[in-house]
Tab-separated table of C-alpha atoms and ligand atoms in Angstrom:
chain	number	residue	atom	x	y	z
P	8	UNK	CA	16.366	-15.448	-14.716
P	9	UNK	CA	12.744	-17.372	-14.025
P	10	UNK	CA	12.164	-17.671	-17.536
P	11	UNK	CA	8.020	-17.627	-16.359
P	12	UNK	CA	8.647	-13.923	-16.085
P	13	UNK	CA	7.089	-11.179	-18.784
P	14	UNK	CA	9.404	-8.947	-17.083
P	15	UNK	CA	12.077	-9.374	-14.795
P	16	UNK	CA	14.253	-6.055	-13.430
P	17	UNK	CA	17.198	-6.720	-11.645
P	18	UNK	CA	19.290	-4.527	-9.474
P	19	UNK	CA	18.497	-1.446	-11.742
P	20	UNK	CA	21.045	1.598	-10.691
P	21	UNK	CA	20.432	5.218	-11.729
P	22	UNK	CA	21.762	8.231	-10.795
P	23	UNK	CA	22.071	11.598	-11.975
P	24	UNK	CA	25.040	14.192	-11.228
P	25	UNK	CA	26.132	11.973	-8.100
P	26	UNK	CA	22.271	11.935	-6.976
P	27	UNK	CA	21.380	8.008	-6.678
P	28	UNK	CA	18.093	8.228	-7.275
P	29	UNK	CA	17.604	4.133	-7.859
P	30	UNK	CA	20.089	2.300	-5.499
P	31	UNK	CA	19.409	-1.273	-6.574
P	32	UNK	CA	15.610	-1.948	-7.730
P	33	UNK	CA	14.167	-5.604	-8.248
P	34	UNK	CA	10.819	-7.131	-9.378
P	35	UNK	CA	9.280	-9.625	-11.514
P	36	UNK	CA	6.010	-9.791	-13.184
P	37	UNK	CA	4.000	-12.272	-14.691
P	38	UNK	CA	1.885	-13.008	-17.233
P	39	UNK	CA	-1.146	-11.304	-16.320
P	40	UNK	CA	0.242	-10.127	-13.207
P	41	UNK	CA	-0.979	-6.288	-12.119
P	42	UNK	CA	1.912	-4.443	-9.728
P	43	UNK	CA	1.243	-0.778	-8.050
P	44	UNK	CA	4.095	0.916	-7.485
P	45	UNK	CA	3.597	3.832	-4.468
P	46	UNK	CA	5.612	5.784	-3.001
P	47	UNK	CA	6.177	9.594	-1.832
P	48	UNK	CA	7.049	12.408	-4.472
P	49	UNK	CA	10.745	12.019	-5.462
P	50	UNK	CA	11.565	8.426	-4.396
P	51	UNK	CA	12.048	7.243	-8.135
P	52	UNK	CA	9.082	6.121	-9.395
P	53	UNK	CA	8.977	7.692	-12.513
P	54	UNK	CA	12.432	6.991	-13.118
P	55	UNK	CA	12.483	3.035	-12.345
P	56	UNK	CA	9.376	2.663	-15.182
P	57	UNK	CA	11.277	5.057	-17.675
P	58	UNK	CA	14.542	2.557	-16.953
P	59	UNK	CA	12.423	-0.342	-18.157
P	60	UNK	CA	12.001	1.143	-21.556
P	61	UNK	CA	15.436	2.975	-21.813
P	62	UNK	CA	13.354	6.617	-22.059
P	63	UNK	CA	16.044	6.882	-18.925
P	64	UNK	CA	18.824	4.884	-19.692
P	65	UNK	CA	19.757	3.067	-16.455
P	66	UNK	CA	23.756	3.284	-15.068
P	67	UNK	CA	23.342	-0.604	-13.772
P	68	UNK	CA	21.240	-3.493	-13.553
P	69	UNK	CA	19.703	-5.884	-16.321
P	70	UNK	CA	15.851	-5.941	-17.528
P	71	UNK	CA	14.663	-8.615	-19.452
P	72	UNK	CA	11.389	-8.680	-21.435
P	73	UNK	CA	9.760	-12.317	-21.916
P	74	UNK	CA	13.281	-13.773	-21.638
P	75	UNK	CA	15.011	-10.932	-24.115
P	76	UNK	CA	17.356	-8.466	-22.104
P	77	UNK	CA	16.287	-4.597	-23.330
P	78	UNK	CA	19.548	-3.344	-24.333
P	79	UNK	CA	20.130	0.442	-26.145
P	80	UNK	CA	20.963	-1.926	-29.758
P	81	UNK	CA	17.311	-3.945	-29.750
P	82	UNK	CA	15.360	-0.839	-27.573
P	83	UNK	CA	13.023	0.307	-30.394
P	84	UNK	CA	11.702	-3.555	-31.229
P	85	UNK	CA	11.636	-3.415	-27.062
P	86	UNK	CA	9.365	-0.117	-27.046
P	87	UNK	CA	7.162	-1.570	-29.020
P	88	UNK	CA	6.526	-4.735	-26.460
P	89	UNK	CA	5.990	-2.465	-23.706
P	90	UNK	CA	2.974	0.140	-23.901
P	91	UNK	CA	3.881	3.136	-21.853
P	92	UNK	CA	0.868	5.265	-20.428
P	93	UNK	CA	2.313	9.054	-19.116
P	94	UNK	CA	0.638	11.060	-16.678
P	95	UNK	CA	-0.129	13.776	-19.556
P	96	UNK	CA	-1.412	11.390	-22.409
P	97	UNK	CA	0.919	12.169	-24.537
P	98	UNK	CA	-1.180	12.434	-28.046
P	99	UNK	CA	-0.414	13.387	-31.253
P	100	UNK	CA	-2.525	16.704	-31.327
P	101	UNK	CA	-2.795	16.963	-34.898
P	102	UNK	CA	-4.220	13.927	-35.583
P	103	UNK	CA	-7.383	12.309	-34.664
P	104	UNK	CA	-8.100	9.865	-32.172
P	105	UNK	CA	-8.123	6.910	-35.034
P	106	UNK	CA	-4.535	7.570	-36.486
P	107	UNK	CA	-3.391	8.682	-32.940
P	108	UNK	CA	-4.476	4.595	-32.217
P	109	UNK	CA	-3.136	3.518	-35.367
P	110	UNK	CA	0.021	5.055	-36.378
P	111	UNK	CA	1.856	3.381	-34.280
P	112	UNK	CA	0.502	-0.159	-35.989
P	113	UNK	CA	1.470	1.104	-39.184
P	114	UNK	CA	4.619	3.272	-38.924
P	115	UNK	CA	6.490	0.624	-36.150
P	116	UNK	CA	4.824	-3.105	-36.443
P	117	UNK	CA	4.043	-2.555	-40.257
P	118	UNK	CA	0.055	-2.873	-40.198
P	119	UNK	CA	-1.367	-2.814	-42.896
P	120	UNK	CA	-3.741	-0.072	-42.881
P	121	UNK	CA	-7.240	-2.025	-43.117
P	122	UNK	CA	-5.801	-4.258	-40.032
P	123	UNK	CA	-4.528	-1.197	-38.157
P	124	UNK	CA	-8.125	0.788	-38.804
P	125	UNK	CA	-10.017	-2.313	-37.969
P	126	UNK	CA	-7.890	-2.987	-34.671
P	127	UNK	CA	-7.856	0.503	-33.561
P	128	UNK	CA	-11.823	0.646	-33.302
P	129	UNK	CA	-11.458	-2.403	-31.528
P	130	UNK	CA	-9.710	-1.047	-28.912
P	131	UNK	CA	-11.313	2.473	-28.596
P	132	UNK	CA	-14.327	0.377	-28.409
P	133	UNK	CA	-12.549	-1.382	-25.642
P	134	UNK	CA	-12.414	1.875	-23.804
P	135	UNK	CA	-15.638	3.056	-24.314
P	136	UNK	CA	-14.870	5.720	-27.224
P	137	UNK	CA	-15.943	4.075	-30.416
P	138	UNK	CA	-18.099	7.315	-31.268
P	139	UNK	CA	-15.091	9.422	-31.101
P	140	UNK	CA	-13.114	8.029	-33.980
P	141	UNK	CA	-12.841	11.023	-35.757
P	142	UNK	CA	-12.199	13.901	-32.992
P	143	UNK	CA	-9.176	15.430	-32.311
P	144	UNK	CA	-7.567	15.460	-28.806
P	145	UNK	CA	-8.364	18.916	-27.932
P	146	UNK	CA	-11.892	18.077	-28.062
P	147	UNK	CA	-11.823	15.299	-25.998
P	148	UNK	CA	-11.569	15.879	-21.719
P	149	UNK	CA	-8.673	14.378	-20.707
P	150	UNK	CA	-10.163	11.232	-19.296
P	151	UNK	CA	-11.073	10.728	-22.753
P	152	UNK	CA	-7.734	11.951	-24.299
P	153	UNK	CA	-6.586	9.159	-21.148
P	154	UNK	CA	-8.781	6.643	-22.360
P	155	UNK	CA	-7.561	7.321	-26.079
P	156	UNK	CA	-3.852	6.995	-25.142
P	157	UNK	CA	-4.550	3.578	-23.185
P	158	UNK	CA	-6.055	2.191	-26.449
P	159	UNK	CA	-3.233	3.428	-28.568
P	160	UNK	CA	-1.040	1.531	-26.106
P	161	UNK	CA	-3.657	-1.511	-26.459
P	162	UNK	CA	-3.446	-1.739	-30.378
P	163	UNK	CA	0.310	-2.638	-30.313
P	164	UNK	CA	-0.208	-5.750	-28.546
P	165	UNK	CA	2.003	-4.781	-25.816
P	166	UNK	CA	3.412	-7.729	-23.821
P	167	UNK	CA	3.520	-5.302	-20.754
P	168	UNK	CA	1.568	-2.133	-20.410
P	169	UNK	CA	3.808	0.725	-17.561
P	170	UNK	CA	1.393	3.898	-16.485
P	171	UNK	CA	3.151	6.602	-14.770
P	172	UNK	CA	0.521	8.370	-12.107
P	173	UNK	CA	-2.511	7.952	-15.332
P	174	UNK	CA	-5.315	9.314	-13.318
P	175	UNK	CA	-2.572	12.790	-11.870
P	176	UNK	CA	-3.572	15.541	-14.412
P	177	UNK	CA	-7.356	14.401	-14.530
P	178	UNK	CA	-9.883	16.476	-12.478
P	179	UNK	CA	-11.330	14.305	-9.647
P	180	UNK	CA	-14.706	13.873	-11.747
P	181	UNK	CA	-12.520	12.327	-14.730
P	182	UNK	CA	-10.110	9.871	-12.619
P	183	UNK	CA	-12.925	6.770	-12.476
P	184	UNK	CA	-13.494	6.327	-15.767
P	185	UNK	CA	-9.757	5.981	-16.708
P	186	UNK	CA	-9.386	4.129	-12.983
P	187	UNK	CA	-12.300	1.536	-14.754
P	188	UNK	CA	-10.246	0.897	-17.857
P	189	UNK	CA	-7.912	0.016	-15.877
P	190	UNK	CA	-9.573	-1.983	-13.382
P	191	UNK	CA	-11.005	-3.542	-16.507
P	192	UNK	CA	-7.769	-4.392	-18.346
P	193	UNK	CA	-6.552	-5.952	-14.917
P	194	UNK	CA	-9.306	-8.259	-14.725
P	195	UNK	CA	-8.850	-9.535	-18.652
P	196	UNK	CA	-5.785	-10.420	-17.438
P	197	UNK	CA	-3.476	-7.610	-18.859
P	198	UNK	CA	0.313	-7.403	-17.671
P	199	UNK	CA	0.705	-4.077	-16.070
P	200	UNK	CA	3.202	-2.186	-13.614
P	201	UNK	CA	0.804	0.959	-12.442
P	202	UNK	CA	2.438	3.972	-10.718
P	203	UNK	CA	-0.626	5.314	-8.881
P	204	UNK	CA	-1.993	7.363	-5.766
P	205	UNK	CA	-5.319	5.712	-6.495
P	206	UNK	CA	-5.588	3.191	-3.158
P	207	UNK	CA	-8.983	1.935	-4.406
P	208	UNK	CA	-7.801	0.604	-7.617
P	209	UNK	CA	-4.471	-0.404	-5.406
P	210	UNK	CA	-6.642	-2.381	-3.644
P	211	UNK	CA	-8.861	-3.862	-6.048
P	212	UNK	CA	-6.657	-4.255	-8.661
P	213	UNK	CA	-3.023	-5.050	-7.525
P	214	UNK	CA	-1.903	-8.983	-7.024
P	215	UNK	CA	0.796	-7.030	-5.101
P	216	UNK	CA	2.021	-3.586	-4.022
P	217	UNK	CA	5.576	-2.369	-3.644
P	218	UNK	CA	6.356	0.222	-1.910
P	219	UNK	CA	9.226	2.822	-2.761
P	220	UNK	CA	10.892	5.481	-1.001
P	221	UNK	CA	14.799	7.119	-1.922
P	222	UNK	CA	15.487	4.628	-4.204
P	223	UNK	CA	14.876	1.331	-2.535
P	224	UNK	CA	11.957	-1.036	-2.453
P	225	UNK	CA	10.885	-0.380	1.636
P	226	UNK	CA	8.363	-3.487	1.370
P	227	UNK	CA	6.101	-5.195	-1.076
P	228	UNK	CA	3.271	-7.568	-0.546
P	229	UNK	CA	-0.504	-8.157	-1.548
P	230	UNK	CA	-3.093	-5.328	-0.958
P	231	UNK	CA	-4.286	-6.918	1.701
P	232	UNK	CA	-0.752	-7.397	3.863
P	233	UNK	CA	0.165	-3.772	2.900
P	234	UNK	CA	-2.968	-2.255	3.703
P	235	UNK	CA	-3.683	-4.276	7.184
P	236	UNK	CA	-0.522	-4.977	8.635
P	237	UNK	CA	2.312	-3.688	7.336
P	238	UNK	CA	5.159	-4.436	9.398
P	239	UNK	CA	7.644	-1.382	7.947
P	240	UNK	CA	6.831	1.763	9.687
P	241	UNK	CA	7.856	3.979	6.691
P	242	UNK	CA	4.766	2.075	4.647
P	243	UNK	CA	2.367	2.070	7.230
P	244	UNK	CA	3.359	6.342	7.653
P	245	UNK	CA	3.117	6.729	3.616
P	246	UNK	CA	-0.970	4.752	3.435
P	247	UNK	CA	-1.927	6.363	6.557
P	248	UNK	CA	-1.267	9.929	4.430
P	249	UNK	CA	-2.593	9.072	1.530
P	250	UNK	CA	-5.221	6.175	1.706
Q	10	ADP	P1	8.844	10.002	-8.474
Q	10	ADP	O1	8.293	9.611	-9.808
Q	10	ADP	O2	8.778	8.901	-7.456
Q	10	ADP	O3	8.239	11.268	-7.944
Q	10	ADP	P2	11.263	10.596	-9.959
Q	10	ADP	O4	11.754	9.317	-10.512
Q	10	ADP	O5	10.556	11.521	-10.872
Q	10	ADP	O6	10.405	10.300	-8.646
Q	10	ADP	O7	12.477	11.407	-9.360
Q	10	ADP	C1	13.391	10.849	-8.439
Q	10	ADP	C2	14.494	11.849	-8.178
Q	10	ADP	O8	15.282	12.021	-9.374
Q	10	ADP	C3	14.030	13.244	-7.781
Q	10	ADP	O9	14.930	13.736	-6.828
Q	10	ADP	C4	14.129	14.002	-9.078
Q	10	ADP	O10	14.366	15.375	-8.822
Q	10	ADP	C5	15.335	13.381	-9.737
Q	10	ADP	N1	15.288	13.427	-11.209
Q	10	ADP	C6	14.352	12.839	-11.996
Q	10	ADP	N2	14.601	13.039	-13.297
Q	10	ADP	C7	15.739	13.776	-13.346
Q	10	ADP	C8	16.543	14.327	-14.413
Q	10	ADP	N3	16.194	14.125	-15.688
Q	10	ADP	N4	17.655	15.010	-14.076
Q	10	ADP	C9	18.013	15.204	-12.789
Q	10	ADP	N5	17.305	14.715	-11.741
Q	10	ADP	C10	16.194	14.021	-12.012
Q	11	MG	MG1	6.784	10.368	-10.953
């Protein structure tokens, strides 16, 4: 294992009922490395970022955070290393935006409160919601209820932050202010692995793209290889669809 690696996945197997859905996925990421994962509907996307936190336990294959392999017996001090951003946010809708950003601090890194509080504003500041502290999610739109579940994923400190398609249940008006954060978080030198149909912040944002389809990584490279002369047909096919 290159021990310069915040995460390294290697040869990660998964199938389920006979149907191979991951047949062998590798990467490595470093420190402050941003990776966009694309690929069509189906090809195991979703399923190779749930692997790397054990939501989906994987049937093969090793993943090591910062050195330490994730294993089932050390996952929950793993989960809390690695924020995980879902497509649907994901809040706690009974709470308000401030403990939805701090409970997490408190209940599984032991915050103190006062440290938790003052770190949680931090962050929602950090996305741009400081004045909505006290709402609850179901007053927010969901960019904000986006924005609010990037933070909460901010305050643990993550050493790795994994968003599965972020900007897919937002209205078209909502996706740039969530596609911003992000943008934002890239260029302050965040770790991130960012499922996404969003070929602007792809491009922008991504030191390097990998490309998925059935269960194999087809090709990966730097924006500007993939999206100017791909040499695998498949990849070139999949951008000219959706870029
Ligand atoms: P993507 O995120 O790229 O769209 P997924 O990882 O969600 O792909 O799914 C890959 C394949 O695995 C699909 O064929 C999907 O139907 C199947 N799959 C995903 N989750 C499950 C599950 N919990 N049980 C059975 N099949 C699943
Ligand atoms: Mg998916």
């Amino acid at each position: 294992m290159a021990d310069d690696l915040i995460l390294d996945v290697q040869d990660v197997k998964k199938a389920y009922d006979g149907l191979e859905v991951l047949k062998g996925i590798g990467f490595g990421l470093r420190k402050g490395e941003t990776k966009v994962l694309i690929g069509p509907s189906g090809s195991g996307k979703s399923t190779l970022l749930r692997c790397i936190n054990h939501l989906t336990v994987p049937d093969a294959g090793r993943i090591y955070l910062n050195g330490d392999e994730v294993l089932d017996t050390n996952i929950d001090a793993m989960r809390a290393r690695m924020g995980f951003v879902f497509q649907d946010f994901n809040l706690f809708s009974h709470l308000t935006v401030l403990d939805n950003v701090r409970i997490c601090q408190i209940k599984v890194n032991g915050t103190e409160k006062a440290a938790a509080t003052q770190r949680a504003h931090r962050e929602l500041e950090r996305v741009g919601l400081s004045d909505k502290a006290d709402a609850y999610p179901a007053e927010l739109s969901g960019g904000q209820q986006q924005r609010v579940s990037i933070a909460r994923a901010l305050a643990m400190d993550p050493d790795v932050l994994l968003f599965d398609e972020p900007t897919s249940a937002l209205d078209p008006e909502l996706t740039g202010e969530v596609v911003r954060v992000m943008q934002q978080l890239a260029a302050e030198g965040m770790t991130m692995v960012v499922v996404t149909h969003e070929m602007s912040f792809a491009r922008q944002a991504a030191d390097e793209i990998i490309f998925m389809e059935d269960g194999h990584i087809i090709e990966q490279g730097p924006p500007e290889t993939m999206f100017t002369d791909s040499t695998h047909e498949r990849t070139r096919a999949f951008l000219n669809v959706i870029a």
